[in-house]
C-alpha cells in the first residue's frame, strides 16, 4: 500500500492530465509560444523552486535517477567513498555504485538517521561525500553533519526521497546540503507513480545536473548545443504526463502534511504514558513529515511479541530498508571496483558489507516498530497503523488495539 499523496489523487490530477492529453504534447520541450505546449515540467520546476526557496530545481524520471544525477554533477566517481546509513532504501547505496564510487555504511542513532559520531569515525582520505538520508519522514542531524562536512571538506548530499515537504530549522529538507534529491514514487509523500527531482543553489551544479540528465545539453536546450557539449549524459527526463499529475499533487503538499501531523499527534498523545515505551528522536519536531510514528520497546523479545500481535514486524525484519537484508550487497568486497580498468587504480580503501557489522543500528532496529500514519507499507515495517483518510474514530480504535497489545507484552 502506498504513500499519503495516493489517497488524495482526484479531479485536480485528472484536469492537469487531460490538459496535457488534449494539447497532445507529451515531451518536456516545446515552443513556449505555441499554446498547445503546456510546459508542465517547467512549471513544476518553477513552482517548486519558488515554494521551497531554492534557486534551481530539475525534474527527472525517479529518485534513483535524481541521486545518480546529483552525484555525477558533483563529480563523485571512481575511487571516492560516500558515507551512507545502513538503514535506508537500497537506491541510496546502488546509486553510489552506479557512479562507480564506494558506499561506506554507517550507523544510525535514536533518530534512525545517520549518527554523526559514527560518520566521523568512517571518514578516510578517500571520503568525498556524506549522503544524509532523511528516513521515514524525519530529518538527519543536519547541524552536526554540516559541521563534519565543512571540517573535512566533504560534500553533503540530502537523499530526501522519504521526507519530501519536511523542513529543518525553517528550511525545506533537500535545500540545505550542496544538492538534494526527491522521489515521487507511489510510496512517497506525493506521487505520480514514479518521478524525481534534484535541487541546488549552485548554478554550475544545476547546469551539470541538467546536462547529465539530458545527454549533455544546456538547461532547457537553450543556447549553443552542438559543438559545446562537454559531458556524456543520460536520458533521465520527466514527461509532461508525470509533471501534470505532480503539479496537482504538489499543490496539496502542505495540506497533506498538516493532516498527517494532526493524525500523528492524536495517536502519539494517547500512547505517551505507556511505561517503558520510547519514541524515536525527532531532530526538529516542527518540520517533520509525520508519515510514520516509530516506537522503541525495551528489548527485542517484547518488540517481536508486540509486532506479531499487531500483525506487523519490527523494523529489523521489515526487509527492504535494512542493510542486513540486502543480499545484493552482502559479502561483496567491494563494490570496491578496483579490478575494473576504467575505475580508479589508486583506491586502496577497505569497504565491507557484512551482516551484523552495524551493531548500534541492529540493537535499535530490533526494538523498533514503525506505526503507519501516512505510508502504509509492509516493506517499511508499517503494516499496522492508520492512513491519510483515517477518521478520528479509526485512529482511536488503532490506539486501543496498540495499548491492549502492549499491556500483554510489557
Ligand atoms: C524511494 C527511495 C529512493 C529512490 O527513489 P525511486 O523514485 O524509487 O527511484 C532513494 N532513497 C530512498 C531513501 C528512498 O526511500
Coordinates of C-alpha atoms and ligand atoms in Angstrom, one line a residue:
X1 CA 0.0 0.0 0.0
X2 CA 1.2 3.5 -0.9
X3 CA 2.1 6.9 0.5
X4 CA -0.2 9.7 1.5
X5 CA -0.5 11.5 -1.8
X6 CA -2.0 8.4 -3.4
X7 CA -5.1 8.8 -1.1
X8 CA -5.9 12.2 -2.5
X9 CA -5.5 11.7 -6.2
X10 CA -8.6 13.2 -7.6
X11 CA -10.1 15.7 -10.0
X12 CA -7.2 18.1 -9.9
X13 CA -4.8 15.5 -11.1
X14 CA -7.3 14.5 -13.8
X15 CA -7.7 18.0 -15.0
X16 CA -4.0 18.7 -15.3
X17 CA -3.5 15.4 -17.1
X18 CA -6.4 16.0 -19.5
X19 CA -4.9 19.4 -20.2
X20 CA -1.7 17.7 -21.5
X21 CA -3.5 15.0 -23.4
X22 CA -5.8 17.5 -25.2
X23 CA -2.8 19.5 -26.2
X24 CA -1.1 16.3 -27.4
X25 CA 2.3 17.5 -26.4
X26 CA 3.9 14.9 -24.0
X27 CA 7.6 15.9 -24.3
X28 CA 9.2 18.3 -21.8
X29 CA 10.5 20.6 -24.6
X30 CA 8.4 22.6 -26.9
X31 CA 7.7 26.0 -28.3
X32 CA 6.6 28.2 -25.4
X33 CA 4.8 30.5 -27.8
X34 CA 2.7 27.6 -29.1
X35 CA -0.5 27.5 -26.9
X36 CA -0.8 23.7 -27.3
X37 CA 2.5 23.3 -25.4
X38 CA 1.5 23.3 -21.7
X39 CA 5.1 23.1 -20.3
X40 CA 4.1 21.3 -17.1
X41 CA 7.7 20.1 -16.3
X42 CA 9.0 23.6 -16.4
X43 CA 6.1 24.9 -14.4
X44 CA 6.7 22.2 -11.8
X45 CA 10.3 23.1 -11.5
X46 CA 9.4 26.8 -11.2
X47 CA 6.7 26.3 -8.6
X48 CA 8.9 24.0 -6.5
X49 CA 11.9 26.3 -6.5
X50 CA 9.8 29.2 -5.5
X51 CA 7.9 27.4 -2.8
X52 CA 11.0 25.7 -1.4
X53 CA 13.1 28.8 -1.7
X54 CA 15.9 27.1 -3.7
X55 CA 17.4 28.6 -6.8
X56 CA 17.3 25.6 -9.2
X57 CA 15.0 22.6 -9.5
X58 CA 15.5 19.9 -12.1
X59 CA 12.7 17.2 -12.7
X60 CA 14.0 13.7 -13.5
X61 CA 12.5 10.3 -14.0
X62 CA 12.9 8.8 -10.5
X63 CA 14.5 9.3 -7.1
X64 CA 17.3 6.9 -8.1
X65 CA 17.9 9.0 -11.3
X66 CA 18.0 12.1 -9.1
X67 CA 20.7 10.6 -6.9
X68 CA 22.9 9.5 -9.8
X69 CA 22.4 12.8 -11.5
X70 CA 23.3 14.8 -8.3
X71 CA 26.4 12.8 -7.5
X72 CA 27.6 12.8 -11.1
X73 CA 27.2 16.6 -11.3
X74 CA 29.2 16.8 -8.0
X75 CA 32.0 14.9 -9.6
X76 CA 31.6 11.8 -7.4
X77 CA 33.3 8.9 -9.2
X78 CA 35.9 6.1 -9.2
X79 CA 38.0 6.0 -6.0
X80 CA 35.6 8.1 -4.0
X81 CA 33.9 6.9 -0.8
X82 CA 30.4 8.1 0.1
X83 CA 29.1 7.6 3.7
X84 CA 25.6 6.3 3.8
X85 CA 23.4 4.9 6.6
X86 CA 22.8 1.2 7.0
X87 CA 19.2 1.9 7.4
X88 CA 17.9 3.3 4.1
X89 CA 16.5 2.1 0.8
X90 CA 18.9 0.2 -1.5
X91 CA 18.7 3.1 -4.0
X92 CA 20.8 5.3 -1.8
X93 CA 23.5 2.6 -2.0
X94 CA 23.1 1.4 -5.6
X95 CA 23.2 5.0 -6.9
X96 CA 26.7 5.3 -5.4
X97 CA 27.7 2.1 -7.0
X98 CA 26.5 3.3 -10.4
X99 CA 28.6 6.4 -10.0
X100 CA 31.5 3.9 -9.7
X101 CA 32.1 5.1 -6.2
X102 CA 32.2 3.1 -3.0
X103 CA 29.4 3.2 -0.4
X104 CA 30.6 3.2 3.2
X105 CA 27.8 2.0 5.6
X106 CA 27.5 4.0 8.9
X107 CA 25.4 3.6 12.0
X108 CA 22.1 5.4 12.7
X109 CA 21.3 6.8 16.1
X110 CA 18.0 7.1 18.0
X111 CA 16.6 9.3 15.3
X112 CA 17.1 6.4 12.9
X113 CA 19.2 8.7 10.7
X114 CA 23.0 8.9 10.3
X115 CA 24.8 9.0 13.6
X116 CA 27.3 11.9 13.2
X117 CA 29.7 10.3 15.7
X118 CA 30.0 7.2 13.6
X119 CA 30.2 9.2 10.4
X120 CA 33.2 10.9 11.8
X121 CA 34.8 7.6 12.5
X122 CA 34.2 6.4 8.9
X123 CA 35.9 9.3 7.3
X124 CA 39.1 8.2 5.3
X125 CA 41.4 10.0 2.9
X126 CA 39.0 8.7 0.1
X127 CA 35.8 10.1 1.6
X128 CA 34.2 12.6 -0.8
X129 CA 30.6 12.9 0.4
X130 CA 28.1 12.3 3.1
X131 CA 24.7 11.1 2.0
X132 CA 22.2 12.4 4.6
X133 CA 19.1 10.2 4.2
X134 CA 16.0 11.7 5.9
X135 CA 14.4 8.4 6.7
X136 CA 10.7 7.8 7.2
X137 CA 9.7 11.4 7.3
X138 CA 12.3 12.8 9.6
X139 CA 15.4 15.0 9.4
X140 CA 19.0 13.9 9.9
X141 CA 21.0 15.9 12.4
X142 CA 22.0 18.3 9.7
X143 CA 23.7 20.7 12.1
X144 CA 26.3 18.1 13.1
X145 CA 26.6 16.6 9.6
X146 CA 27.2 20.1 8.1
X147 CA 29.9 20.7 10.6
X148 CA 31.6 17.5 9.7
X149 CA 31.3 18.1 6.0
X150 CA 32.8 21.6 6.4
X151 CA 35.6 20.5 8.7
X152 CA 36.6 17.6 6.4
X153 CA 35.9 19.3 3.1
X154 CA 33.2 16.8 2.2
X155 CA 30.1 17.3 0.0
X156 CA 26.7 17.0 1.8
X157 CA 24.0 15.4 -0.3
X158 CA 20.5 15.1 1.0
X159 CA 18.5 12.0 -0.1
X160 CA 15.1 13.3 0.7
X161 CA 13.1 10.6 -1.0
X162 CA 11.3 9.7 2.2
X163 CA 10.8 13.2 3.6
X164 CA 9.5 15.4 0.7
X165 CA 7.9 18.5 2.3
X166 CA 9.7 18.3 5.6
X167 CA 11.9 21.0 6.9
X168 CA 14.8 21.6 9.3
X169 CA 15.0 24.9 11.2
X170 CA 12.7 26.5 8.8
X171 CA 14.4 25.3 5.6
X172 CA 12.9 22.6 3.4
X173 CA 14.7 19.3 3.5
X174 CA 16.8 18.8 0.4
X175 CA 17.7 22.6 0.1
X176 CA 20.3 22.6 2.9
X177 CA 23.1 20.5 1.6
X178 CA 25.0 21.1 -1.6
X179 CA 22.4 19.1 -3.6
X180 CA 19.1 17.5 -2.6
X181 CA 17.0 14.8 -4.2
X182 CA 13.4 13.8 -4.1
X183 CA 11.3 10.8 -5.3
X184 CA 7.7 10.8 -6.5
X185 CA 7.3 7.1 -6.4
X186 CA 4.0 5.8 -5.1
X187 CA 5.3 5.2 -1.6
X188 CA 6.5 8.8 -1.1
X189 CA 4.7 11.9 0.2
X190 CA 3.3 12.8 -3.2
X191 CA 3.5 10.7 -6.3
X192 CA 2.9 10.3 -10.0
X193 CA 3.7 6.5 -10.0
X194 CA 7.4 7.4 -10.5
X195 CA 9.4 10.6 -10.8
X196 CA 12.2 12.5 -9.1
X197 CA 13.8 15.9 -8.7
X198 CA 17.2 17.5 -7.9
X199 CA 17.6 20.8 -6.2
X200 CA 20.6 23.1 -5.6
X201 CA 21.5 26.7 -5.1
X202 CA 24.7 26.3 -7.2
X203 CA 24.3 27.4 -10.9
X204 CA 27.3 25.3 -12.0
X205 CA 25.9 22.1 -10.4
X206 CA 22.5 22.8 -11.9
X207 CA 24.0 23.1 -15.3
X208 CA 25.9 19.9 -14.9
X209 CA 22.9 18.1 -13.5
X210 CA 20.8 19.3 -16.4
X211 CA 23.4 18.1 -18.9
X212 CA 23.8 14.8 -17.2
X213 CA 20.0 14.1 -17.2
X214 CA 19.7 15.1 -20.8
X215 CA 22.6 13.8 -23.0
X216 CA 24.9 16.7 -22.2
X217 CA 22.5 19.6 -23.2
X218 CA 22.3 23.1 -21.7
X219 CA 19.4 23.9 -19.5
X220 CA 16.1 23.8 -21.4
X221 CA 18.1 23.0 -24.5
X222 CA 18.6 26.7 -25.0
X223 CA 21.7 28.2 -26.4
X224 CA 24.6 26.6 -28.1
X225 CA 24.4 22.9 -28.2
X226 CA 26.3 21.1 -31.0
X227 CA 30.0 21.6 -30.5
X228 CA 29.6 22.7 -26.9
X229 CA 28.5 19.6 -25.0
X230 CA 31.2 18.8 -22.5
X231 CA 29.8 15.7 -20.9
X232 CA 28.2 12.5 -21.8
X233 CA 24.8 12.3 -20.3
X234 CA 21.8 10.1 -19.8
X235 CA 18.1 10.3 -20.6
X236 CA 16.5 10.8 -17.2
X237 CA 13.9 13.3 -18.4
X238 CA 10.5 13.7 -16.9
X239 CA 7.5 13.7 -19.3
X240 CA 4.7 16.2 -19.3
X241 CA 2.2 13.5 -18.2
X242 CA 4.2 12.9 -15.0
X243 CA 4.6 16.6 -14.3
X244 CA 0.9 17.2 -14.8
X245 CA 0.0 14.8 -12.0
X246 CA 2.8 16.1 -9.8
X247 CA 1.7 19.7 -10.2
X248 CA -1.7 18.8 -8.8
X249 CA -0.2 16.7 -6.1
X250 CA 2.4 19.4 -5.2
X251 CA -0.4 21.9 -4.7
X252 CA -1.8 19.6 -2.0
X253 CA 1.5 19.1 -0.2
X254 CA 1.0 21.4 2.7
X255 CA -2.5 20.2 3.4
X256 CA -1.3 16.6 3.3
X257 CA 1.4 17.3 5.9
X258 CA -0.9 19.3 8.1
X259 CA -3.3 16.4 8.2
X260 CA -0.6 13.8 8.8
X261 CA 0.7 15.9 11.7
X262 CA -2.8 16.1 13.3
X263 CA -3.2 12.3 12.9
X264 CA 0.2 11.5 14.3
X265 CA -0.3 13.9 17.3
X266 CA -3.6 12.2 18.1
X267 CA -2.0 8.8 18.1
X268 CA 1.1 9.8 20.0
X269 CA -0.7 11.7 22.7
X270 CA -2.7 8.6 23.7
X271 CA 0.3 6.3 24.0
X272 CA 2.7 8.8 25.6
X273 CA 2.1 7.4 29.1
X274 CA 2.8 3.8 28.4
X275 CA 5.6 2.8 30.7
X276 CA 8.8 1.6 29.1
X277 CA 7.7 2.8 25.6
X278 CA 10.1 5.3 24.0
X279 CA 9.7 7.4 20.8
X280 CA 12.2 7.8 18.0
X281 CA 14.1 11.1 18.5
X282 CA 13.0 13.8 16.1
X283 CA 15.7 16.3 15.2
X284 CA 13.2 19.1 14.5
X285 CA 9.6 18.3 15.6
X286 CA 8.3 21.4 13.8
X287 CA 9.4 20.2 10.4
X288 CA 8.6 16.5 10.4
X289 CA 6.5 15.0 7.7
X290 CA 4.7 12.7 10.2
X291 CA 4.4 9.8 7.7
X292 CA 5.5 7.3 10.4
X293 CA 5.4 7.0 14.2
X294 CA 8.3 4.9 15.4
X295 CA 8.3 3.5 18.9
X296 CA 11.1 1.5 20.8
X297 CA 10.2 -1.3 23.1
X298 CA 12.5 -2.2 26.0
X299 CA 14.1 -5.2 24.2
X300 CA 14.0 -7.5 21.2
X301 CA 11.8 -10.1 22.9
X302 CA 9.0 -7.6 23.8
X303 CA 9.2 -5.9 20.4
X304 CA 9.0 -9.2 18.5
X305 CA 6.0 -10.3 20.6
X306 CA 4.2 -6.9 20.1
X307 CA 4.9 -6.9 16.4
X308 CA 3.4 -10.4 16.0
X309 CA 0.3 -9.5 17.8
X310 CA -0.1 -6.3 15.7
X311 CA 0.4 -8.4 12.5
X312 CA 3.4 -6.4 11.6
X313 CA 7.2 -6.8 12.0
X314 CA 9.9 -5.0 13.9
X315 CA 12.0 -2.7 11.7
X316 CA 14.8 -5.3 11.7
X317 CA 12.6 -7.7 9.9
X318 CA 11.0 -5.2 7.6
X319 CA 13.1 -6.3 4.7
X320 CA 13.7 -3.6 2.2
X321 CA 15.4 -0.9 4.2
X322 CA 17.9 -2.7 6.5
X323 CA 21.5 -3.5 5.2
X324 CA 21.3 -6.9 6.9
X325 CA 18.5 -7.8 4.5
X326 CA 20.2 -6.5 1.3
X327 CA 21.5 -9.8 -0.1
X328 CA 22.5 -7.8 -3.3
X329 CA 25.4 -6.2 -1.4
X330 CA 26.2 -8.5 1.5
X331 CA 29.6 -10.2 1.1
X332 CA 30.6 -8.1 -1.9
X333 CA 34.1 -7.0 -1.1
X334 CA 33.5 -4.5 -2.6
X335 CA 31.5 -2.9 -4.9
X336 CA 35.1 -1.6 -4.4
X337 CA 35.6 -1.7 -8.1
X338 CA 39.3 -1.8 -8.2
X339 CA 39.6 -4.6 -10.7
X340 CA 37.9 -2.7 -13.5
X341 CA 40.5 -0.9 -15.6
X342 CA 38.1 2.0 -16.1
X343 CA 38.0 2.6 -12.4
X344 CA 40.4 4.3 -10.1
X345 CA 43.6 2.3 -9.8
X346 CA 44.8 4.1 -6.7
X347 CA 41.9 3.2 -4.5
X348 CA 43.1 1.2 -1.5
X349 CA 40.1 1.5 0.7
X350 CA 38.6 -1.4 2.6
X351 CA 34.9 -1.3 2.4
X352 CA 33.0 -4.4 3.7
X353 CA 29.3 -5.3 3.6
X354 CA 28.6 -7.9 6.3
X355 CA 25.6 -9.0 8.3
X356 CA 25.8 -7.6 11.8
X357 CA 28.5 -5.0 11.1
X358 CA 26.5 -2.1 12.4
X359 CA 25.7 -3.2 15.9
X360 CA 24.2 0.0 17.2
X361 CA 21.8 0.1 14.2
X362 CA 20.9 -3.6 14.8
X363 CA 20.2 -3.0 18.5
X364 CA 17.9 -0.1 17.7
X365 CA 16.0 -1.6 14.8
X366 CA 15.3 -4.9 16.7
X367 CA 13.4 -2.9 19.3
X368 CA 11.7 -0.6 16.8
X369 CA 8.2 -0.7 15.4
X370 CA 7.0 1.6 12.6
X371 CA 3.4 2.6 13.0
X372 CA 1.9 3.9 9.8
X373 CA 0.5 7.4 9.8
X374 CA 0.7 8.0 6.1
X375 CA 2.8 5.4 4.5
X376 CA 1.2 2.0 4.8
X377 CA 3.9 -0.3 3.6
X378 CA 4.8 -3.8 4.9
X379 CA 8.2 -3.2 3.2
X380 CA 8.8 -0.4 5.7
X381 CA 7.5 -2.5 8.6
X382 CA 4.5 -0.2 8.8
X383 CA 1.7 -2.7 8.0
X384 CA 0.0 -1.6 11.3
X385 CA -1.5 1.9 11.8
X386 CA -3.6 4.4 10.0
X387 CA -3.6 6.3 6.7
X388 CA -4.3 9.8 5.5
X389 CA -8.0 9.2 5.3
X390 CA -8.5 7.6 8.7
X391 CA -11.2 9.2 10.8
X392 CA -10.6 10.2 14.5
X393 CA -12.6 7.1 15.5
X394 CA -10.4 4.9 13.4
X395 CA -7.3 6.4 15.0
X396 CA -8.7 5.8 18.5
X397 CA -9.5 2.2 17.6
X398 CA -6.0 1.5 16.4
X399 CA -4.7 3.2 19.6
X400 CA -6.8 0.9 21.7
X401 CA -5.5 -2.1 19.9
X402 CA -2.0 -0.9 20.3
X403 CA -2.4 -0.3 24.0
X404 CA -4.0 -3.7 24.5
X405 CA -1.1 -5.5 22.8
X406 CA 1.5 -3.5 24.8
X407 CA -0.3 -4.4 28.1
X408 CA 0.0 -8.0 27.1
X409 CA 3.7 -7.9 26.2
X410 CA 5.2 -5.4 28.7
Ligands
LIG1 C1 12.5 5.6 -2.7 C2 13.8 5.9 -2.3 C3 14.8 6.2 -3.3 C4 14.6 6.0 -4.7 O1 13.5 6.6 -5.3 P1 12.9 6.0 -6.6 O2 12.0 7.0 -7.1 O3 12.1 4.7 -6.2 O4 13.9 5.6 -7.6 C5 16.0 6.7 -2.8 N1 16.3 6.8 -1.5 C6 15.4 6.5 -0.5 C7 15.7 6.7 0.9 C8 14.1 6.0 -0.9 O5 13.2 5.7 0.0

